[in-house]
Tab-separated table of C-alpha atoms and ligand atoms in Angstrom:
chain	number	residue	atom	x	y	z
A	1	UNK	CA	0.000	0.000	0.000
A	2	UNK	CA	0.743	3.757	-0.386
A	3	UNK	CA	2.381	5.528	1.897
A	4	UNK	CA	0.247	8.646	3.147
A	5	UNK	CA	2.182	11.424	2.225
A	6	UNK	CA	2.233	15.395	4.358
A	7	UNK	CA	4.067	18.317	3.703
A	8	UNK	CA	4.763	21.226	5.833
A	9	UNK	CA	6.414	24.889	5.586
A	10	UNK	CA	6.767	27.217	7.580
A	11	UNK	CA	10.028	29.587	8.472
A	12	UNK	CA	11.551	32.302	9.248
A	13	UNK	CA	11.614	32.857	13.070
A	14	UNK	CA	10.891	29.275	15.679
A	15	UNK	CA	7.424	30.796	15.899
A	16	UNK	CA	6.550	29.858	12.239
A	17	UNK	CA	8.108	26.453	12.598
A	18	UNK	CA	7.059	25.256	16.347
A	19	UNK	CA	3.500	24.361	15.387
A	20	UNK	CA	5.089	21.733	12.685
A	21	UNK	CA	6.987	20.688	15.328
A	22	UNK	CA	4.544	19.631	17.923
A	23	UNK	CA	2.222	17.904	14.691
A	24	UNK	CA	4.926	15.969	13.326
A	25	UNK	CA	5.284	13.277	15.687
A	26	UNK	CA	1.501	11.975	15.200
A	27	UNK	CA	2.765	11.868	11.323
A	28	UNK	CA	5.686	9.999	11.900
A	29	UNK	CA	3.850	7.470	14.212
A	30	UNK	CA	1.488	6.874	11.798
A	31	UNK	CA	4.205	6.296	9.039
A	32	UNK	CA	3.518	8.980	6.680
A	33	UNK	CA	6.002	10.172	4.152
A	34	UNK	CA	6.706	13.820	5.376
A	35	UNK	CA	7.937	16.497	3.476
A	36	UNK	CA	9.021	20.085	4.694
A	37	UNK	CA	9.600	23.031	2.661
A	38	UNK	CA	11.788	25.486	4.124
A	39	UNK	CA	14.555	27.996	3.313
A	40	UNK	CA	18.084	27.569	3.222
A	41	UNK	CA	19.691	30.064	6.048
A	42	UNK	CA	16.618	29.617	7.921
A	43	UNK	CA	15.653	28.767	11.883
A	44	UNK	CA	13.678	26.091	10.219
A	45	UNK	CA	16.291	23.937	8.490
A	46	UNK	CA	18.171	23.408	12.001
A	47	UNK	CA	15.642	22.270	13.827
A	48	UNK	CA	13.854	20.278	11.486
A	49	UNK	CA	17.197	18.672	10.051
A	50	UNK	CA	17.286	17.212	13.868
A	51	UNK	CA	14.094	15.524	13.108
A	52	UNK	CA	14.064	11.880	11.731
A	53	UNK	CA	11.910	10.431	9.046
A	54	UNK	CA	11.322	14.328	7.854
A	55	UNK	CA	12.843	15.190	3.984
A	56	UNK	CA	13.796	19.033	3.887
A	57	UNK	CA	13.712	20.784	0.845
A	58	UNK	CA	15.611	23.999	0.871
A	59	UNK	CA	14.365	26.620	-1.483
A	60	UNK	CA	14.510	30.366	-2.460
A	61	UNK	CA	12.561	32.862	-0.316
A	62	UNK	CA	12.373	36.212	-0.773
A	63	UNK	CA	10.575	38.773	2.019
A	64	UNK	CA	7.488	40.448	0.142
A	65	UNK	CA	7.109	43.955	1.062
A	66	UNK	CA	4.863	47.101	-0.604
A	67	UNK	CA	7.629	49.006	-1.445
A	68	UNK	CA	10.282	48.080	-4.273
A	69	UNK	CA	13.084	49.342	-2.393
A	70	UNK	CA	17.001	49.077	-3.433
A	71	UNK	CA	17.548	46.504	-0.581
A	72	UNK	CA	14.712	44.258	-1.936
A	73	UNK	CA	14.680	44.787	-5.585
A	74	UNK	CA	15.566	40.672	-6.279
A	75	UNK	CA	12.902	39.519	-3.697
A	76	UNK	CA	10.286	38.849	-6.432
A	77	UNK	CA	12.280	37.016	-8.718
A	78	UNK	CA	13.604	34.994	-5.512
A	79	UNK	CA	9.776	34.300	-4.558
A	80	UNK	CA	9.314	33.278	-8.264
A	81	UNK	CA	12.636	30.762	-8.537
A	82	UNK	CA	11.188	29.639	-4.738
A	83	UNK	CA	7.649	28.989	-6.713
A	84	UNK	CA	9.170	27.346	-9.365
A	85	UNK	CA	11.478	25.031	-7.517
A	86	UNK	CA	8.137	24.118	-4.907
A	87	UNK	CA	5.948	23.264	-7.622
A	88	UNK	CA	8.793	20.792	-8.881
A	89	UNK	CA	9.016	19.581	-5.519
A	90	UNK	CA	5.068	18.866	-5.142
A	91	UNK	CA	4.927	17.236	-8.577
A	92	UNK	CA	8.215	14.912	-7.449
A	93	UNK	CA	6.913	14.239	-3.859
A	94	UNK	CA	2.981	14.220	-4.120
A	95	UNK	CA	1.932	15.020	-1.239
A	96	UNK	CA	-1.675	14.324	-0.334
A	97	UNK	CA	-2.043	17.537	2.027
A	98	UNK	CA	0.181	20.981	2.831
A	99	UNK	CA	0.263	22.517	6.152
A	100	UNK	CA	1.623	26.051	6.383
A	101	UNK	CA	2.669	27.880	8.963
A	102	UNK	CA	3.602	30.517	7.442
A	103	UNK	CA	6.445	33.220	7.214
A	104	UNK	CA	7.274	34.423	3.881
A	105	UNK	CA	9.069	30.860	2.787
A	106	UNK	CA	5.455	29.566	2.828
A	107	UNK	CA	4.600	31.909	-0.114
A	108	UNK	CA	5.783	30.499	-2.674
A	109	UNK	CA	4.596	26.723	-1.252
A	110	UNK	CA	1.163	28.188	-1.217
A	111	UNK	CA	1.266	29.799	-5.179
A	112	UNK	CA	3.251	26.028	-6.221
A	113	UNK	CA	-0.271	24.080	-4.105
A	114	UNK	CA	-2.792	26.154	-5.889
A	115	UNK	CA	-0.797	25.728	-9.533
A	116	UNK	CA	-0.375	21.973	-8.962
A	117	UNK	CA	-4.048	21.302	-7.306
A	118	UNK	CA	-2.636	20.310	-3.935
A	119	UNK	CA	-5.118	20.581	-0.852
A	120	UNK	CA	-3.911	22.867	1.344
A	121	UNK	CA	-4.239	24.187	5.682
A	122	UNK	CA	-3.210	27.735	7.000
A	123	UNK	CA	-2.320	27.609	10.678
A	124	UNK	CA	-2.345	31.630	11.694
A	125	UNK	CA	-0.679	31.775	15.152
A	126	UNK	CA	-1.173	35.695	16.341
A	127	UNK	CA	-4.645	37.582	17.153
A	128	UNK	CA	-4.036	39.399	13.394
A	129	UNK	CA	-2.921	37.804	10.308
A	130	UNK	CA	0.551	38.364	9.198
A	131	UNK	CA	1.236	39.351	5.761
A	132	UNK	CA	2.736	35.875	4.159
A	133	UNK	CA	-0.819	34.156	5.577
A	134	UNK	CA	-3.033	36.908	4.394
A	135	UNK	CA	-0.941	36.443	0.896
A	136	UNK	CA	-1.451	32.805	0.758
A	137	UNK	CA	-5.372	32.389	2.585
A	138	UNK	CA	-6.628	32.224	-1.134
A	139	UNK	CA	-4.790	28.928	-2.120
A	140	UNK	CA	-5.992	27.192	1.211
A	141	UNK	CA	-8.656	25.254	1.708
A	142	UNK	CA	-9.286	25.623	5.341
A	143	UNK	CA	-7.263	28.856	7.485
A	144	UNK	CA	-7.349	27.655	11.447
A	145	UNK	CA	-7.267	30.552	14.081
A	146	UNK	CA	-5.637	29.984	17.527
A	147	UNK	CA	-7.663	33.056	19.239
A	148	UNK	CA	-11.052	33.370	19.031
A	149	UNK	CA	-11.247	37.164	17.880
A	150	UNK	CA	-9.554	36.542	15.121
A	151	UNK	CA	-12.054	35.243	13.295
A	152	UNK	CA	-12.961	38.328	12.179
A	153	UNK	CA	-9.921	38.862	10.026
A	154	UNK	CA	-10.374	35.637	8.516
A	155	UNK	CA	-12.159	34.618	4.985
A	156	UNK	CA	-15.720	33.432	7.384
A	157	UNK	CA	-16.678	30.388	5.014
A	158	UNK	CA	-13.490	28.014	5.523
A	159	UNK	CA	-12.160	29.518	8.652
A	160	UNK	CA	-11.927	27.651	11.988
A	161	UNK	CA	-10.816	28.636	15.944
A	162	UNK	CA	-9.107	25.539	16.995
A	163	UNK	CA	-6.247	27.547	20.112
A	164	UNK	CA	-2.778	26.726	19.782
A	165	UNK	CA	-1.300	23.622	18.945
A	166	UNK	CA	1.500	22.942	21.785
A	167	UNK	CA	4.050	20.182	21.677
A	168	UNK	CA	3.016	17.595	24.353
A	169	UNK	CA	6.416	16.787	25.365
A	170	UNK	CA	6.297	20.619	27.167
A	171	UNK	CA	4.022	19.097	29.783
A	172	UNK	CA	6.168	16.754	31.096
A	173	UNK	CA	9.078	18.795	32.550
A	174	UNK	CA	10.593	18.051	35.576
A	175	UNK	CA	11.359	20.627	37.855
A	176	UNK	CA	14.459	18.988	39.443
A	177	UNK	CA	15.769	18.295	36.335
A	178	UNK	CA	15.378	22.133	34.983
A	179	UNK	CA	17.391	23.550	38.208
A	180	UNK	CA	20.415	20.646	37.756
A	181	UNK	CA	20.421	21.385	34.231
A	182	UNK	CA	20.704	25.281	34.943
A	183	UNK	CA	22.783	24.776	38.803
A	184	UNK	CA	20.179	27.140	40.343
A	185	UNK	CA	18.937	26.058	43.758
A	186	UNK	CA	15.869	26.980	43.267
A	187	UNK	CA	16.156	28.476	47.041
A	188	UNK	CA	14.480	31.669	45.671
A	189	UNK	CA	11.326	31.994	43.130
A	190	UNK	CA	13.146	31.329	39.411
A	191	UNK	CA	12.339	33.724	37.047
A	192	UNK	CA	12.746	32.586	32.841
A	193	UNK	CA	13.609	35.557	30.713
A	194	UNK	CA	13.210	34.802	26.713
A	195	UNK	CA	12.924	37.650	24.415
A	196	UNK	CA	11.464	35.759	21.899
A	197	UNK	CA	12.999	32.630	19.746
A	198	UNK	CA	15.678	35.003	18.425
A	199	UNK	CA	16.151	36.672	21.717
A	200	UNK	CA	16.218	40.674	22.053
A	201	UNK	CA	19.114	42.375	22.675
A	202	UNK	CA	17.024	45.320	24.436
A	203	UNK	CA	15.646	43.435	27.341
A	204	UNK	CA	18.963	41.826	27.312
A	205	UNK	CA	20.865	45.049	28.075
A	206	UNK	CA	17.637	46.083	30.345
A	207	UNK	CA	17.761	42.487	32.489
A	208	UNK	CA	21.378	42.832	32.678
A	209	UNK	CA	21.643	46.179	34.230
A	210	UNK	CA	18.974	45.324	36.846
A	211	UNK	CA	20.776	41.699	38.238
A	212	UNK	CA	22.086	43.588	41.391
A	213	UNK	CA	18.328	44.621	42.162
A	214	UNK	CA	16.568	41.608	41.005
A	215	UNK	CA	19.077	38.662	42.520
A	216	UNK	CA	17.998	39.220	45.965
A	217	UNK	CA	14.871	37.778	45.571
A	218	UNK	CA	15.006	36.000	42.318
A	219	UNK	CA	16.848	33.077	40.407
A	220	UNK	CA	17.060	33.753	36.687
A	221	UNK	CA	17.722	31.419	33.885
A	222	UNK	CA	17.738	33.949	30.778
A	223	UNK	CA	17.350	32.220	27.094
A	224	UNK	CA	18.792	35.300	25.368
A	225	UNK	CA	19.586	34.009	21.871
A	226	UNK	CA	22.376	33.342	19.436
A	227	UNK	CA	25.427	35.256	19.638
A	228	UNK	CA	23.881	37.240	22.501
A	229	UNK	CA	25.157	35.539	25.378
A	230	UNK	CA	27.230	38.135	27.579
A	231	UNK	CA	30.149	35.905	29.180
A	232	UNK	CA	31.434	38.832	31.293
A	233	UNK	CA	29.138	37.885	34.147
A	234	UNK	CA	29.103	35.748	36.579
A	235	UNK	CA	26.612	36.101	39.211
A	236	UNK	CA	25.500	32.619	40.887
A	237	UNK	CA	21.849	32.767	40.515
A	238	UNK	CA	22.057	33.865	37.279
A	239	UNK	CA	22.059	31.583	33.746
A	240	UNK	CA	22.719	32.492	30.859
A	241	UNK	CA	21.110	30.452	26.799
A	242	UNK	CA	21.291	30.673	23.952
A	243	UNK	CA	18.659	28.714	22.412
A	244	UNK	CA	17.173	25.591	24.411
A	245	UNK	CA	15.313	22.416	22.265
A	246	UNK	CA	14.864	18.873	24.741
A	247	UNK	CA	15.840	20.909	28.068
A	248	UNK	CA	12.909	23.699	27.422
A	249	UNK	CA	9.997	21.578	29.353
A	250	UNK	CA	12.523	21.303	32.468
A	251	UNK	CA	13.502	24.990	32.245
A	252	UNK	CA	9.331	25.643	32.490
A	253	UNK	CA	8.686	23.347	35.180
A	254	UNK	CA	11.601	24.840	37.138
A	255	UNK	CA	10.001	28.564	36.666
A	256	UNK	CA	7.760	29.920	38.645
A	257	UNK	CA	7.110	33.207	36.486
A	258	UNK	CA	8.528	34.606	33.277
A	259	UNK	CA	9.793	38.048	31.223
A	260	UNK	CA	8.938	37.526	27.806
A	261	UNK	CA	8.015	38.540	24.484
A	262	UNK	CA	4.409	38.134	22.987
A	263	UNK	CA	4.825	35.724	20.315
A	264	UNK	CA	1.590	33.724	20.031
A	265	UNK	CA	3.306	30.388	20.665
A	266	UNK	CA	5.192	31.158	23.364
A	267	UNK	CA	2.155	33.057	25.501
A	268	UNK	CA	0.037	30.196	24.858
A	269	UNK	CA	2.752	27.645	26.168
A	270	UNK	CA	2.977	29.808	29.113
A	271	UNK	CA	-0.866	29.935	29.769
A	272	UNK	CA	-1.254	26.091	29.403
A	273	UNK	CA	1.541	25.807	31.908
A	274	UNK	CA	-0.216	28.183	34.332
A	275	UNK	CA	3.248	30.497	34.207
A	276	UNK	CA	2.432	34.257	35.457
A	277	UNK	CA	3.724	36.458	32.277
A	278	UNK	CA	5.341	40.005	32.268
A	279	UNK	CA	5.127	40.636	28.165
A	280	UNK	CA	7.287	42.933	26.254
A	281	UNK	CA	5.532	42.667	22.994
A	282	UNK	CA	7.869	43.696	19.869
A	283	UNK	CA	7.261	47.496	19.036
A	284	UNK	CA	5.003	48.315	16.222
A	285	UNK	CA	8.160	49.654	14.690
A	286	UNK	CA	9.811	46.312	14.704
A	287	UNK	CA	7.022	44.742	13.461
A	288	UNK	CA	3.149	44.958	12.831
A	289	UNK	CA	2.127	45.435	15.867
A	290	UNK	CA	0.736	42.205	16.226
A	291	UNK	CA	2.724	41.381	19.895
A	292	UNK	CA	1.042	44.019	20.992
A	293	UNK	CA	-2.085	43.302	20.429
A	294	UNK	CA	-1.795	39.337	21.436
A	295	UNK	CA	0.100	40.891	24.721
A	296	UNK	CA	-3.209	43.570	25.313
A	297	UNK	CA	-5.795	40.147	24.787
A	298	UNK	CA	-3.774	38.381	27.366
A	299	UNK	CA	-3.585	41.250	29.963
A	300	UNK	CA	-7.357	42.143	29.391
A	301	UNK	CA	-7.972	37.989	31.019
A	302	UNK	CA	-5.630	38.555	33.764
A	303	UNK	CA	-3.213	36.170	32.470
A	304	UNK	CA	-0.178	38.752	31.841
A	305	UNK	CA	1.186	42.364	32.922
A	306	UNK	CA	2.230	44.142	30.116
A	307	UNK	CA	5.412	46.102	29.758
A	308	UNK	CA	5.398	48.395	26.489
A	309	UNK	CA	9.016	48.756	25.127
A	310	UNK	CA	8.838	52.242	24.875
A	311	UNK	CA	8.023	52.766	28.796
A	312	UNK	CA	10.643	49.690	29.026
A	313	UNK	CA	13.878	51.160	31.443
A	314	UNK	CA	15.607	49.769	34.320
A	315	UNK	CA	13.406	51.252	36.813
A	316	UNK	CA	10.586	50.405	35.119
A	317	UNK	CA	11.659	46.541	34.723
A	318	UNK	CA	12.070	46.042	38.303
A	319	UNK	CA	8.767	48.032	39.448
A	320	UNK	CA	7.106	45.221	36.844
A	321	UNK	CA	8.983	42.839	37.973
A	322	UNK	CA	8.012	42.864	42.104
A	323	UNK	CA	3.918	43.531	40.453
A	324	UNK	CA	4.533	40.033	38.506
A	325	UNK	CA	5.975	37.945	41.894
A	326	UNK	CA	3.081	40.118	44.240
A	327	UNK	CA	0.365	39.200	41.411
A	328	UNK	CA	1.245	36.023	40.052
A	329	UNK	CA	-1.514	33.900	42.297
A	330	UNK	CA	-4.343	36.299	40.919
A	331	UNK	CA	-2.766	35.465	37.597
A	332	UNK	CA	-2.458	31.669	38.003
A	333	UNK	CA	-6.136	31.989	39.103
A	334	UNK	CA	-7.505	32.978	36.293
A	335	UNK	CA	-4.902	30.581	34.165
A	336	UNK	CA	-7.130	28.279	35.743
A	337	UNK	CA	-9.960	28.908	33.787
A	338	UNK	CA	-8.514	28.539	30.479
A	339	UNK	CA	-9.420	24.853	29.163
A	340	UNK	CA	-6.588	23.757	26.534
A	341	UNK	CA	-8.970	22.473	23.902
A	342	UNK	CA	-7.791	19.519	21.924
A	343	UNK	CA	-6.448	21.846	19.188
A	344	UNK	CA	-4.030	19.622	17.860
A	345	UNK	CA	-6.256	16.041	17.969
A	346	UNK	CA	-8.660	18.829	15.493
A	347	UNK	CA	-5.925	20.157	13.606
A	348	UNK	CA	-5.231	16.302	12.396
A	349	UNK	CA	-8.630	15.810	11.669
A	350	UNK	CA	-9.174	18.635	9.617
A	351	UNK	CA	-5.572	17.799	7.510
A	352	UNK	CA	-7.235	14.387	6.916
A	353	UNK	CA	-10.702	15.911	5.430
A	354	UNK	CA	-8.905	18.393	3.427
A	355	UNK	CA	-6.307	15.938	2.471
A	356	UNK	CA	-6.614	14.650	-1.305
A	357	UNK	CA	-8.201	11.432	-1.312
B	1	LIG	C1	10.378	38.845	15.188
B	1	LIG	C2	9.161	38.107	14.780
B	1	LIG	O1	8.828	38.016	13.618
B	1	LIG	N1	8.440	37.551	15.760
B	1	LIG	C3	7.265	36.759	15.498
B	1	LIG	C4	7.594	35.316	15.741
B	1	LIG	O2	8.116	35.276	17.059
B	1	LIG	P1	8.883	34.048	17.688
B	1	LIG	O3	9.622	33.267	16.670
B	1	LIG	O4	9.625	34.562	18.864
B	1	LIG	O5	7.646	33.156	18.061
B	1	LIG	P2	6.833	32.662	19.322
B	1	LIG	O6	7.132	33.403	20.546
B	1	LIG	O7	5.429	32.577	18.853
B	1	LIG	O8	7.389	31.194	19.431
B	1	LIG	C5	8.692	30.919	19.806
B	1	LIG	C6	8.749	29.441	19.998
B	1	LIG	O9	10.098	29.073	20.153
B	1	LIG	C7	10.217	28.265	21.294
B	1	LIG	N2	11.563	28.415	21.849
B	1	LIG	C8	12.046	29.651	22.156
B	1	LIG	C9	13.309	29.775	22.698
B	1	LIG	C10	14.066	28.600	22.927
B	1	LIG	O10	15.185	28.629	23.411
B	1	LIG	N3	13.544	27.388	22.601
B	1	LIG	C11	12.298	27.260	22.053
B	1	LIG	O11	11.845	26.143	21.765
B	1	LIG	C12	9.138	28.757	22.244
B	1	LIG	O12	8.867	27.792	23.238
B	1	LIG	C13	8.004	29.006	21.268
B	1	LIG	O13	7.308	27.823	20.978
B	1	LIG	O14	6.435	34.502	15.554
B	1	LIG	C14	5.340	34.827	16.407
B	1	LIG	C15	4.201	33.860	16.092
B	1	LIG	O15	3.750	34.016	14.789
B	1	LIG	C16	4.934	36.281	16.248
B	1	LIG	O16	3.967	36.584	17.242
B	1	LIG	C17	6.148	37.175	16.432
B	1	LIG	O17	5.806	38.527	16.226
């Protein structure tokens, strides 16, 4: 018989690849063939090269923008080679089903599906579409939501709220294993710091500067990206990432509260692990906007403080900071009343009644 045959895409930042991550082990247990499409610099070719059973097909991307400026005058043609090279990839790999991500390597996957008939799903993570989803919505045949609200930014016929898709293996941290893996004693409340998948060099510098404040009363293990480790110090309840995979359910389960960005994905781990947040969503000049706005829905339910970058200074940190450890049990409260729904068990389902039979 047939192999069943899946492909995903999806790139860019860990946020645009994580939700492949967590579906992919139902697809390998099953024995499907399983295909990614990602770029070839990209956060998404390291961490799914790690993963067995998955092919990875490297191919051009190119970041879409309004304006035809100097610095992006070849991103159309490489979207167009990218298109080219995916629909040669479909029509050599057949698969039955695409799941996208999104991020602007999902582009040209999405033009390639609807130019070589192949069924596709749109996973959108953050309360407002982002501009490679809105791009590709047309060529899907289902677009799944993970809040609510945003629904109402969605085409209303084949749109769906499922809530985020989280790996399971995140719920089975051990706290004991998270402080020997860090050498905290866990003596004092732990606080985890991550600005994000690619870490942010602003609440870096911020954190930093505030350690002879904050150590009295807190153990920190800070996930602060590639190259942005800062070796000088050397403070004892103080640790220091650069990107965790395996060791990121222990590092949870030996928090009690955490600094963060508002990327969709990571907020919504947070929530189903009952974690009390302090968010410093990305500035609307670093992006859309749409941090922001996921940060303001998760502050309006009591599940997160919110610390705008703007307002974002040492004294400001630390104020936030002693609010997050006074308010987390008021937080954690209402955590409490947030039901994971099956999201992923629906997300299968509806890849196997979209999928090409
Ligand atoms: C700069 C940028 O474009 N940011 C976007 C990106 O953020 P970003 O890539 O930071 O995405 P998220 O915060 O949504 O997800 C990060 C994911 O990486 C994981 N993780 C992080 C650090 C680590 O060491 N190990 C690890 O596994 C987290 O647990 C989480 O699952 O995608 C988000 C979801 O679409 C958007 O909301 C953000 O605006």
């Amino acid at each position: 018989m047939n192999k069943k045959r899946i492909l995903f895409t999806g790139g860019g930042t860990a946020g645009h690849v994580i939700v492949n991550l967590a579906l992919i082990p139902y697809y390998q247990e099953q024995g499907w063939e399983i295909d990614y499409i990602g770029s070839k610099e990209g956060i998404e070719r390291n961490l799914v090269s790690e993963l067995d059973e998955v092919t990875y097909h490297p191919i051009s991307t190119g970041k879409l923008r309004r304006y035809i400026s100097k610095e992006n005058i070849k991103d159309p043609f490489k979207v167009l080679k990218g298109t080219l090279q995916a629909i040669n990839i479909l029509r050599k790999r057949k698969p039955s089903v695409i799941f996208s991500k999104g991020g602007f390597v999902s582009v040209p996957v999405m033009l390639a599906a609807k130019l070589t008939g192949v069924p596709a799903v749109v996973h959108e993570s953050d309360y407002t579409p982002g501009l490679a989803n809105k791009i590709a919505m047309p060529f899907a045949q289902k677009v799944l939501a993970t809040f609510p609200e945003t629904l109402s930014y969605l085409p209303e016929k084949k749109s769906e709220y499922v809530g985020a898709v989280i790996r399971d293996e995140l719920f089975q941290g051990s706290r004991q294993n998270g402080l020997d893996i860090t050498g905290l004693s866990g003596e004092k409340p732990v606080l985890l710091i991550m600005g994000g998948s690619g870490g942010s060099e602003k609440i870096n510098e911020t954190v930093r500067n505030c350690l002879p404040q904050l150590l009295p009363f807190l153990q920190i293990i800070h996930i602060c990206g590639h190259s942005k480790m800062d070796t000088e110090i050397n403070e004892p309840g103080y640790r220091q990432f650069e990107y965790i995979n395996e060791e990121l359910k222990d590092m949870f389960a030996a928090s009690d509260f955490v600094l963060s960005r508002a990327g969709s994905n990571a907020i919504f781990e947070f929530l189903a692990l009952q974690l009390p947040m302090l968010l410093i969503p990305l500035s609307r000049q670093a992006s859309r906007g749409d941090q922001i706005i996921n940060a303001k829905s998760f502050a309006e339910r009591r599940y997160a403080r919110v610390l705008e970058e703007e307002a974002l200074t040492d004294e400001a940190l630390i104020e936030e900071i002693k609010q997050l450890t006074k308010s987390a049990p008021v937080m954690v409260d209402a955590m409490k009343q947030y039901k994971t729904e099956k999201a992923k068990d629906r997300v299968i389902e509806i890849i196997s009644e979209v999928r090409k039979k």
